[in-house]
Short mmCIF file of C-alpha atoms in Angstrom, two decimals:
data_model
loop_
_atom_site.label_atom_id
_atom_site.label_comp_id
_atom_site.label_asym_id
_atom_site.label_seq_id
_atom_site.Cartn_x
_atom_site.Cartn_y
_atom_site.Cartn_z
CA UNK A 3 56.62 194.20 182.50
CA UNK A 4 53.56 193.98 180.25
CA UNK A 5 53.97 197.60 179.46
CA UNK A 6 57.50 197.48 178.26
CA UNK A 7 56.22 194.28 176.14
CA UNK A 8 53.47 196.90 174.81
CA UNK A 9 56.04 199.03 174.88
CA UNK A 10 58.37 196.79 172.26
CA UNK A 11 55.67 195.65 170.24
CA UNK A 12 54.65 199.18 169.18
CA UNK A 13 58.01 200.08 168.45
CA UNK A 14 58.76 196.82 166.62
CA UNK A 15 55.34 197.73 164.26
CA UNK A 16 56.48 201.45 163.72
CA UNK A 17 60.23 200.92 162.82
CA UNK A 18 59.92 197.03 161.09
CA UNK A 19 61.33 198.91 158.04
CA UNK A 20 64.39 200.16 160.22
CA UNK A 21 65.06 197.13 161.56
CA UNK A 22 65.02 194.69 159.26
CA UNK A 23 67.55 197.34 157.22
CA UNK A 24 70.13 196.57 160.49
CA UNK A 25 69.49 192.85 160.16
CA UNK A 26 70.02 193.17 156.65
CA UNK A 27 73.79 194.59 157.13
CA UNK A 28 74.30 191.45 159.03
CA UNK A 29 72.92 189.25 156.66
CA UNK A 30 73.73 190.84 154.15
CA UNK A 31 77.58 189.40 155.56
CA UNK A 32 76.80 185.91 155.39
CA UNK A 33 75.03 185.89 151.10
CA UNK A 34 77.99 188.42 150.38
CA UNK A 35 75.49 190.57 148.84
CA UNK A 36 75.08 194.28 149.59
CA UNK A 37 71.48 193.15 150.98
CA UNK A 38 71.05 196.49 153.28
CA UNK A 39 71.20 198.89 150.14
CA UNK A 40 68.51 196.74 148.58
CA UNK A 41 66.47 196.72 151.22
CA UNK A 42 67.16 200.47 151.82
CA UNK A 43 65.62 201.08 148.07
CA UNK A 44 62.48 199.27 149.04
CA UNK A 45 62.42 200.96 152.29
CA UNK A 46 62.65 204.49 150.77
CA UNK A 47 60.05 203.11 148.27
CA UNK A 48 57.17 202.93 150.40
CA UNK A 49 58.42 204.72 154.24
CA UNK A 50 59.57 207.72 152.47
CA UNK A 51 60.77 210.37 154.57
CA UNK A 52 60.63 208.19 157.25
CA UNK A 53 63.65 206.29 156.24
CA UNK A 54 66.26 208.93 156.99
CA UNK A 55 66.96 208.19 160.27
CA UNK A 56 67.09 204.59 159.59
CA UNK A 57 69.49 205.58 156.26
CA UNK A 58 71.81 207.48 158.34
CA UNK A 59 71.57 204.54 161.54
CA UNK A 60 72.04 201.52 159.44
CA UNK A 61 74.80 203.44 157.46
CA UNK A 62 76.85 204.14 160.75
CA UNK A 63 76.20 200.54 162.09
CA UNK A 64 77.94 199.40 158.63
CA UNK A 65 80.64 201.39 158.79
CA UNK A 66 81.13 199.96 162.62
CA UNK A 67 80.63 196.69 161.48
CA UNK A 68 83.32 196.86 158.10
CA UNK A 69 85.65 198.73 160.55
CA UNK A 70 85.70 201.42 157.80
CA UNK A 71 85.69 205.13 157.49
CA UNK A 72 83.17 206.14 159.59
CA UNK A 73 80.30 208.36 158.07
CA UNK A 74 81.02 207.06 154.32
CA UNK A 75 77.88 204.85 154.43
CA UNK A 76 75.66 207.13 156.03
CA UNK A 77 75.83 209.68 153.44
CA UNK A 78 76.27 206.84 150.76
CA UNK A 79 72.43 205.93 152.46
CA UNK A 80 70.92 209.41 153.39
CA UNK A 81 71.83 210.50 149.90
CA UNK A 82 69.91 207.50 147.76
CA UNK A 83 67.53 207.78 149.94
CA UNK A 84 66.36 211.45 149.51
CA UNK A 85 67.16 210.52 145.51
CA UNK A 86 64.47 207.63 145.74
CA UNK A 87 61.90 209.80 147.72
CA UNK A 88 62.24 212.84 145.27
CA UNK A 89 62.29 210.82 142.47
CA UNK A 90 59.28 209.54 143.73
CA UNK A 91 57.39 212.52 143.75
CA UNK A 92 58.74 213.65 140.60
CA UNK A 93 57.66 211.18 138.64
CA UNK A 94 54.78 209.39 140.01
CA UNK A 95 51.59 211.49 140.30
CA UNK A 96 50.05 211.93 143.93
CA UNK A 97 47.08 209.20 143.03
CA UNK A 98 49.41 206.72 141.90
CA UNK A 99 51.46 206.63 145.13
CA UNK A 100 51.58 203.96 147.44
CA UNK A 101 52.92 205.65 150.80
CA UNK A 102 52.98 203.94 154.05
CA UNK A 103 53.83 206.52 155.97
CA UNK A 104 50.70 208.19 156.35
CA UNK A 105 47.60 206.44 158.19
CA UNK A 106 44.23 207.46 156.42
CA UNK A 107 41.57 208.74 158.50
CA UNK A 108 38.08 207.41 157.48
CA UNK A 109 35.35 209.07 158.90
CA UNK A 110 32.32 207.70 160.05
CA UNK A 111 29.54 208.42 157.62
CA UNK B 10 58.00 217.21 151.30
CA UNK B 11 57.84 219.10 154.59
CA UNK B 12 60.36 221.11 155.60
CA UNK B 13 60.57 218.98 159.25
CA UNK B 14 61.61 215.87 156.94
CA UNK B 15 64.04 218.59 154.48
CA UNK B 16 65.59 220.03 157.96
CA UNK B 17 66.14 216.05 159.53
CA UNK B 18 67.64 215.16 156.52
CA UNK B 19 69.98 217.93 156.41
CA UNK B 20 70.62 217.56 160.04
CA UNK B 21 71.53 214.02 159.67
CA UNK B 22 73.81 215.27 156.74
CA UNK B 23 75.58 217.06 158.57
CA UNK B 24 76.09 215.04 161.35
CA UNK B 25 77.35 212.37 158.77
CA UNK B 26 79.96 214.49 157.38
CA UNK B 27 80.91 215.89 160.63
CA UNK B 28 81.36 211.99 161.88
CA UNK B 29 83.43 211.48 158.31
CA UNK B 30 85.98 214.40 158.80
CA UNK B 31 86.32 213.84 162.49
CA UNK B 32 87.21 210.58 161.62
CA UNK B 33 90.43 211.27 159.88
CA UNK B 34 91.88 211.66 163.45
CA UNK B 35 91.58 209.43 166.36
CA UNK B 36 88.64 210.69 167.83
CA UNK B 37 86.33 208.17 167.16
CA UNK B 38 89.29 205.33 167.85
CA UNK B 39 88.00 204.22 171.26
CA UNK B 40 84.43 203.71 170.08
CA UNK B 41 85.46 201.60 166.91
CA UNK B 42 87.55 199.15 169.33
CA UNK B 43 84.17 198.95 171.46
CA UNK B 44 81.90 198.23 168.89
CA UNK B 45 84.31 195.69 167.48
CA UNK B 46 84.78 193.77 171.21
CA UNK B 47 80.86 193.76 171.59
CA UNK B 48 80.25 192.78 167.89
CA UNK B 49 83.43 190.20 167.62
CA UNK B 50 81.19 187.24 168.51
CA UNK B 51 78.45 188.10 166.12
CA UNK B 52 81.40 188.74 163.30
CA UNK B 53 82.88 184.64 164.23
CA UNK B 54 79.10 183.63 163.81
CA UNK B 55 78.56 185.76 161.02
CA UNK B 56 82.16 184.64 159.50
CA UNK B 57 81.54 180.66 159.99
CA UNK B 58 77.89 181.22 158.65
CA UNK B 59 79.89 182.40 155.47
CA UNK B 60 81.31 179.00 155.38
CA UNK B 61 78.48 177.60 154.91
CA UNK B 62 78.03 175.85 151.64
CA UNK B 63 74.46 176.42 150.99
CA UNK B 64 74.90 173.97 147.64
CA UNK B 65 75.88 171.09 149.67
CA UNK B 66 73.01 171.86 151.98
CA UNK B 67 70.74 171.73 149.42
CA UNK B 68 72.01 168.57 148.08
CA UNK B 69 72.05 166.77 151.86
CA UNK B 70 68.57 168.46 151.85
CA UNK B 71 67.59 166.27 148.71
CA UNK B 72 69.49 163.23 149.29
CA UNK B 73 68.18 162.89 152.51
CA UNK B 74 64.72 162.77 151.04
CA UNK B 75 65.87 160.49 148.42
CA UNK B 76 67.14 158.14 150.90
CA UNK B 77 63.64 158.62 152.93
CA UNK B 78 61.98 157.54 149.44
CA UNK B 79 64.54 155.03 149.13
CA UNK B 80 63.38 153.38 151.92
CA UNK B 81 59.65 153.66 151.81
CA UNK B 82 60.39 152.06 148.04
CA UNK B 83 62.30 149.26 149.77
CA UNK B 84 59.52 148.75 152.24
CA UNK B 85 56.89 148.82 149.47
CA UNK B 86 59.01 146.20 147.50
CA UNK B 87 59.41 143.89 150.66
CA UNK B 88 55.73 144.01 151.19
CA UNK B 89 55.29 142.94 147.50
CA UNK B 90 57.66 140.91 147.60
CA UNK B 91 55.77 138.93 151.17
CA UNK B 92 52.64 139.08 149.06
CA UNK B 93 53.76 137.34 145.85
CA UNK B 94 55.59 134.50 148.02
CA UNK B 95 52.42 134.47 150.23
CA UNK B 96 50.16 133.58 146.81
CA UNK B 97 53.34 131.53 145.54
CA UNK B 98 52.78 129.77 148.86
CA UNK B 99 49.08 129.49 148.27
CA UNK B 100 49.35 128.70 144.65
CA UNK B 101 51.60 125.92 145.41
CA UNK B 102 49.15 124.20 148.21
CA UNK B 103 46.65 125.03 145.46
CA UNK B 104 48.40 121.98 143.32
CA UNK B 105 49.37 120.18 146.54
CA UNK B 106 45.72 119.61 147.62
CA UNK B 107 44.67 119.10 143.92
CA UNK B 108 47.14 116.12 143.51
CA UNK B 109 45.93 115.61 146.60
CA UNK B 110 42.32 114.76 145.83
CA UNK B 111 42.90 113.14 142.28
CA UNK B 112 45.96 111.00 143.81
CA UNK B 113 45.03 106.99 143.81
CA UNK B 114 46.36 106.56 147.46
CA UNK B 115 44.72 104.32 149.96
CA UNK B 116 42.24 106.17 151.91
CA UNK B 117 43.51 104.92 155.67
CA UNK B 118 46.81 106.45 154.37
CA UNK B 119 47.81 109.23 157.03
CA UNK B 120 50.27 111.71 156.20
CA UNK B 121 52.85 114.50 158.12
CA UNK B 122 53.25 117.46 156.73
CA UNK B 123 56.76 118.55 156.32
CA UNK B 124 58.87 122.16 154.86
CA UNK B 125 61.93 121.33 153.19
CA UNK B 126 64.72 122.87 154.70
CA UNK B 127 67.67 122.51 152.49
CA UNK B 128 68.03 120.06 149.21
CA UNK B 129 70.73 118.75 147.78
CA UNK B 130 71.26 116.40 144.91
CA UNK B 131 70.86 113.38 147.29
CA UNK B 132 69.49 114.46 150.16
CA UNK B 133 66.78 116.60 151.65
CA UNK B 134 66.27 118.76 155.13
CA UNK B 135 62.62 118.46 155.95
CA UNK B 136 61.40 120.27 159.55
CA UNK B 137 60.23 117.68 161.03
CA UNK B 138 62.07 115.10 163.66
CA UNK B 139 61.75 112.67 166.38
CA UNK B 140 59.82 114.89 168.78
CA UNK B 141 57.33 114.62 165.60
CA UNK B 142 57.09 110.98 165.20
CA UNK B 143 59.49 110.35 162.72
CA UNK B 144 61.13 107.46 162.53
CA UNK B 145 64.16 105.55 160.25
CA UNK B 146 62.97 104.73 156.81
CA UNK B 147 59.80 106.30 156.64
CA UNK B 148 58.58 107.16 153.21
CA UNK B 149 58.52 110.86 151.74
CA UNK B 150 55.93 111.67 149.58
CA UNK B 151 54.91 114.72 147.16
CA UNK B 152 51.41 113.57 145.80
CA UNK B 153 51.91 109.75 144.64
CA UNK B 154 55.04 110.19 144.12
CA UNK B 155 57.86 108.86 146.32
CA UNK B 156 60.60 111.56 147.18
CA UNK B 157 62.91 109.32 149.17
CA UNK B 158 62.83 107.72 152.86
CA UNK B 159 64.13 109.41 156.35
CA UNK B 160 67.92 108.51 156.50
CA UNK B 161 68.19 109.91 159.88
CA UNK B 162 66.06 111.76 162.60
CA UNK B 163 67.35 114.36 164.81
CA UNK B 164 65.03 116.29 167.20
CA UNK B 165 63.26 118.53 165.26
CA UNK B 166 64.77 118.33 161.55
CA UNK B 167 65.54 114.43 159.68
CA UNK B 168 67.26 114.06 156.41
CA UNK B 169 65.78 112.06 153.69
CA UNK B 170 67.86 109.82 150.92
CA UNK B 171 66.17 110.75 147.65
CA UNK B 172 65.48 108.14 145.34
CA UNK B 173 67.88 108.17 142.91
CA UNK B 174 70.96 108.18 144.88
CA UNK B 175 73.10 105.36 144.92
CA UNK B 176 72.20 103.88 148.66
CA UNK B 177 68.53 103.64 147.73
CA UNK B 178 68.39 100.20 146.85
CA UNK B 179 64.83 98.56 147.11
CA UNK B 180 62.98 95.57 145.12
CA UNK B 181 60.50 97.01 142.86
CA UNK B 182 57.57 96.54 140.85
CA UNK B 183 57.36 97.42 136.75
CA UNK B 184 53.54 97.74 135.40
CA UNK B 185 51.73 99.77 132.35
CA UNK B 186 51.32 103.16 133.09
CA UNK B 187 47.59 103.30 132.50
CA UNK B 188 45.29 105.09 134.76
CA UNK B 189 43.61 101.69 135.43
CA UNK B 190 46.15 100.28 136.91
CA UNK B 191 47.69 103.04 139.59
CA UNK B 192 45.25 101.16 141.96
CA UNK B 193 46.17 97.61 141.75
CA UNK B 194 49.40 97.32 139.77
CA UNK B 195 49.78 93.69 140.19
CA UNK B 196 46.96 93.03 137.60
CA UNK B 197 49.01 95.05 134.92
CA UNK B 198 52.43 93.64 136.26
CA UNK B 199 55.60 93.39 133.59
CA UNK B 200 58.54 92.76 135.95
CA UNK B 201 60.53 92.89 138.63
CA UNK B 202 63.82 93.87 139.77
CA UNK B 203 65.88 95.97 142.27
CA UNK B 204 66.19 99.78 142.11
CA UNK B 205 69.80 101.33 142.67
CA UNK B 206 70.17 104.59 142.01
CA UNK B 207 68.21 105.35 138.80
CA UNK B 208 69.35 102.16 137.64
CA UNK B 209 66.56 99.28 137.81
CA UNK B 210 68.35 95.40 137.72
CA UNK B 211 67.40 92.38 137.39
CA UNK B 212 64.57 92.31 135.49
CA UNK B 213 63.98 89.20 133.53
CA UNK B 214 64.53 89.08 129.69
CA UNK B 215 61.28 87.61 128.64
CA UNK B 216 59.70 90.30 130.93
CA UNK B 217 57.90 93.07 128.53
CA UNK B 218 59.37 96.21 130.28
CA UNK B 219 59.11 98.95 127.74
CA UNK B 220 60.15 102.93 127.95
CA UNK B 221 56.98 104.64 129.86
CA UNK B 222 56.13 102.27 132.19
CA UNK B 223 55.47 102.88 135.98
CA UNK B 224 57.66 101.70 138.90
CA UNK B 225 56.25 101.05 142.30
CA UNK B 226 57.50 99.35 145.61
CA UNK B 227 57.11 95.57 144.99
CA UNK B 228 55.92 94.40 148.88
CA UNK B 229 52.68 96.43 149.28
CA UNK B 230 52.56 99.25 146.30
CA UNK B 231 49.90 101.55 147.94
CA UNK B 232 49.70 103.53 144.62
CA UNK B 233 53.16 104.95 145.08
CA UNK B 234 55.34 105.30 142.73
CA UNK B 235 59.03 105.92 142.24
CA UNK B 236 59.41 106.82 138.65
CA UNK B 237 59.52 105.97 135.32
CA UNK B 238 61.17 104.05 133.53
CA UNK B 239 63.17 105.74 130.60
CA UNK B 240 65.34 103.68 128.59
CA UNK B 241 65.62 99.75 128.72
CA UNK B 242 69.23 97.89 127.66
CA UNK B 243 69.90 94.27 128.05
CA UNK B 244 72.02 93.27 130.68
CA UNK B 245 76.15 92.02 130.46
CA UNK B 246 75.47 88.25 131.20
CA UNK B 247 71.90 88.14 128.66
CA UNK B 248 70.23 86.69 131.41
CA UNK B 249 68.75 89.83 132.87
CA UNK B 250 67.28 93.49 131.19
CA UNK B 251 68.48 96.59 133.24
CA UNK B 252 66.16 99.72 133.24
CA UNK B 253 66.82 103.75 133.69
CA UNK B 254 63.88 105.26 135.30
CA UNK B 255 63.42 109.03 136.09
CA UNK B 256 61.76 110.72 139.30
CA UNK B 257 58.44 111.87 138.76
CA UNK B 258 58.91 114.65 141.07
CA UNK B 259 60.05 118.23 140.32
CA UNK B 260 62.64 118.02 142.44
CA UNK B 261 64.45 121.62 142.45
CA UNK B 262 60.71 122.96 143.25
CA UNK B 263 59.91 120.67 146.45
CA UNK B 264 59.01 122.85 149.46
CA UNK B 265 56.77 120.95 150.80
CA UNK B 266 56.11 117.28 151.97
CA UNK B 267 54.41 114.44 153.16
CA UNK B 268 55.35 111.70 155.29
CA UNK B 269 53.55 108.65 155.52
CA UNK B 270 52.36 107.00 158.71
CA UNK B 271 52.72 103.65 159.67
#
């Protein structure tokens, strides 16, 4: 029991991003404002590459939840999303990036 | 970026447009109406949280603390409001024990307190009754002054006939107002007669009753008085003077009372 708990809590701090970008599609129902794209912009922001599976997850959950065509919203998110992360390295030098993907190793002087 | 994130991405791609042609047949059908039973309650939820009008919330928000400062206000006013009558009730026992001290009265005079209860133009409530002592006719004072006498005693409450009103008919004594003479107003004596109402009668024509003098009980005074008198006219048959007098009490201010012993 207590290592399933560890279990969730590590996977809760790895994928917050990710998950808060599915809550978002559901709240994003209730403002009536296209709340998962935003956070998906601010996601790619900082997670970077990380966000792709997330894109193309949240964007199939959306197109569940509008009863849509499937797949429309998970390229509509896996393509912004490589456009923010490219743009990203495009334009911002490598000092000037704030990426929270990577942990930094300090070693011990 | 690395070519593990370039190859995910594509793979993910793929998989998206593969999803969005297979989609244009029924393929995917079954898993739609699955998702849609599982996620149908969170859609009502979802759907009646829509309804929500997040304006009026806000505005029960805020006049719910309004109303929560409306009532601490209230409360704050109330307590004010207990504190000024408290020094109004103060202030006025203030003057009651200063006319108190300066008041010529007999010093074996002994007194009741009593709260007045209701007034009218004629008659007065005062809170205390026979279980108290009082008895018919007993005289209501405020300082020196005479209010009136008990008309009639109940248990804990009596009403008292004010002087002034037409059944408070009493012989009477008329003599200088001059400080001297509050104590032994038979020495400064101008005339006699019987009160009715406001209306003094009887007095004698050669009598020197002027406007401003005092009126006291004729059979033993005590240093009360009853009034004033106001205005003197000579009588219908010219054998007598009548006399107005006035009450020397404040009578729409009287909360408080003293009745005298016997």
């Amino acid at each position: 029991m207590k290592i399933n708990f560890n279990k969730l809590k590590i996977f809760l701090g790895k994928n917050s991003w990710g998950l808060v970008l599915i809550v978002s599609v559901l709240a994003g129902k209730v403002f009536g404002i296209p709340l998962a794209l935003l956070i998906l912009l601010g996601a790619a922001l900082f997670w970077q590459e990380k966000i792709f599976p997330w894109a193309f997850g949240a964007g199939l959950f959306l197109d569940f939840f509008l009863n849509g065509h499937l797949g429309v919203w998970s390229l509509i998110f896996l393509l912004i999303s490589l456009g923010i992360v490219l743009t990203k390295r495009l334009l911002l030098p490598a000092s000037n990036r704030l990426d929270l993907s990577r942990t930094i190793k300090i070693d011990r002087i | 970026m690395k070519k593990r994130y370039w190859r995910q991405w594509l793979i993910f791609l793929l998989t998206a447009l593969v999803i969005f042609i297979f989609d244009f047949w029924i393929i995917f059908q079954p898993f739609k109406s699955g998702f849609n039973v599982l996620i149908n309650p969170i859609k009502k939820f979802l759907y009646s949280g829509k309804n929500i009008d997040f304006e009026q919330f806000f505005l029960t928000a805020k006049l719910r603390s309004l109303k929560e400062e409306n009532y601490y206000l209230k409360e704050e006013i109330l307590k004010f409001k207990s504190n000024l009558i408290s020094s109004q009730e103060y202030h006025d026992e203030n003057i009651r024990l200063r006319q108190l001290l300066e008041v010529p009265l007999p010093q074996d005079l002994s007194f009741l307190p009593a709260q007045v209860i209701t007034q009218e133009k004629k008659k007065l409530l005062v809170n205390q009754g026979s279980k108290e002592g009082v008895f018919n006719h007993q005289l209501v004072l405020t300082g020196n002054c005479l209010v009136g006498w008990i008309d009639e005693v109940f248990l804990h409450q009596s009403d008292v006939l004010r002087v002034g009103s037409t059944n408070f008919d009493v012989p009477v004594l008329i003599f200088s107002n001059h400080p001297k003479c509050l104590a032994t107003p038979l020495f400064c004596l101008k005339g006699k007669g019987i009160l009715r109402g406001y209306l003094i009668e009887g007095i004698l024509q050669d009598e020197p009753v002027v406007e401003g003098d005092l009126v006291s009980f004729l059979n033993n005074s005590r240093g009360i008085l009853l009034g004033e008198i106001t205005e003197v006219s000579k009588s219908d048959d010219k054998i007598f003077q009548k006399a107005k007098i006035k009450s020397l009490t404040d009578s729409n201010r009287l909360t408080e009372v003293f009745l005298l012993k016997e």
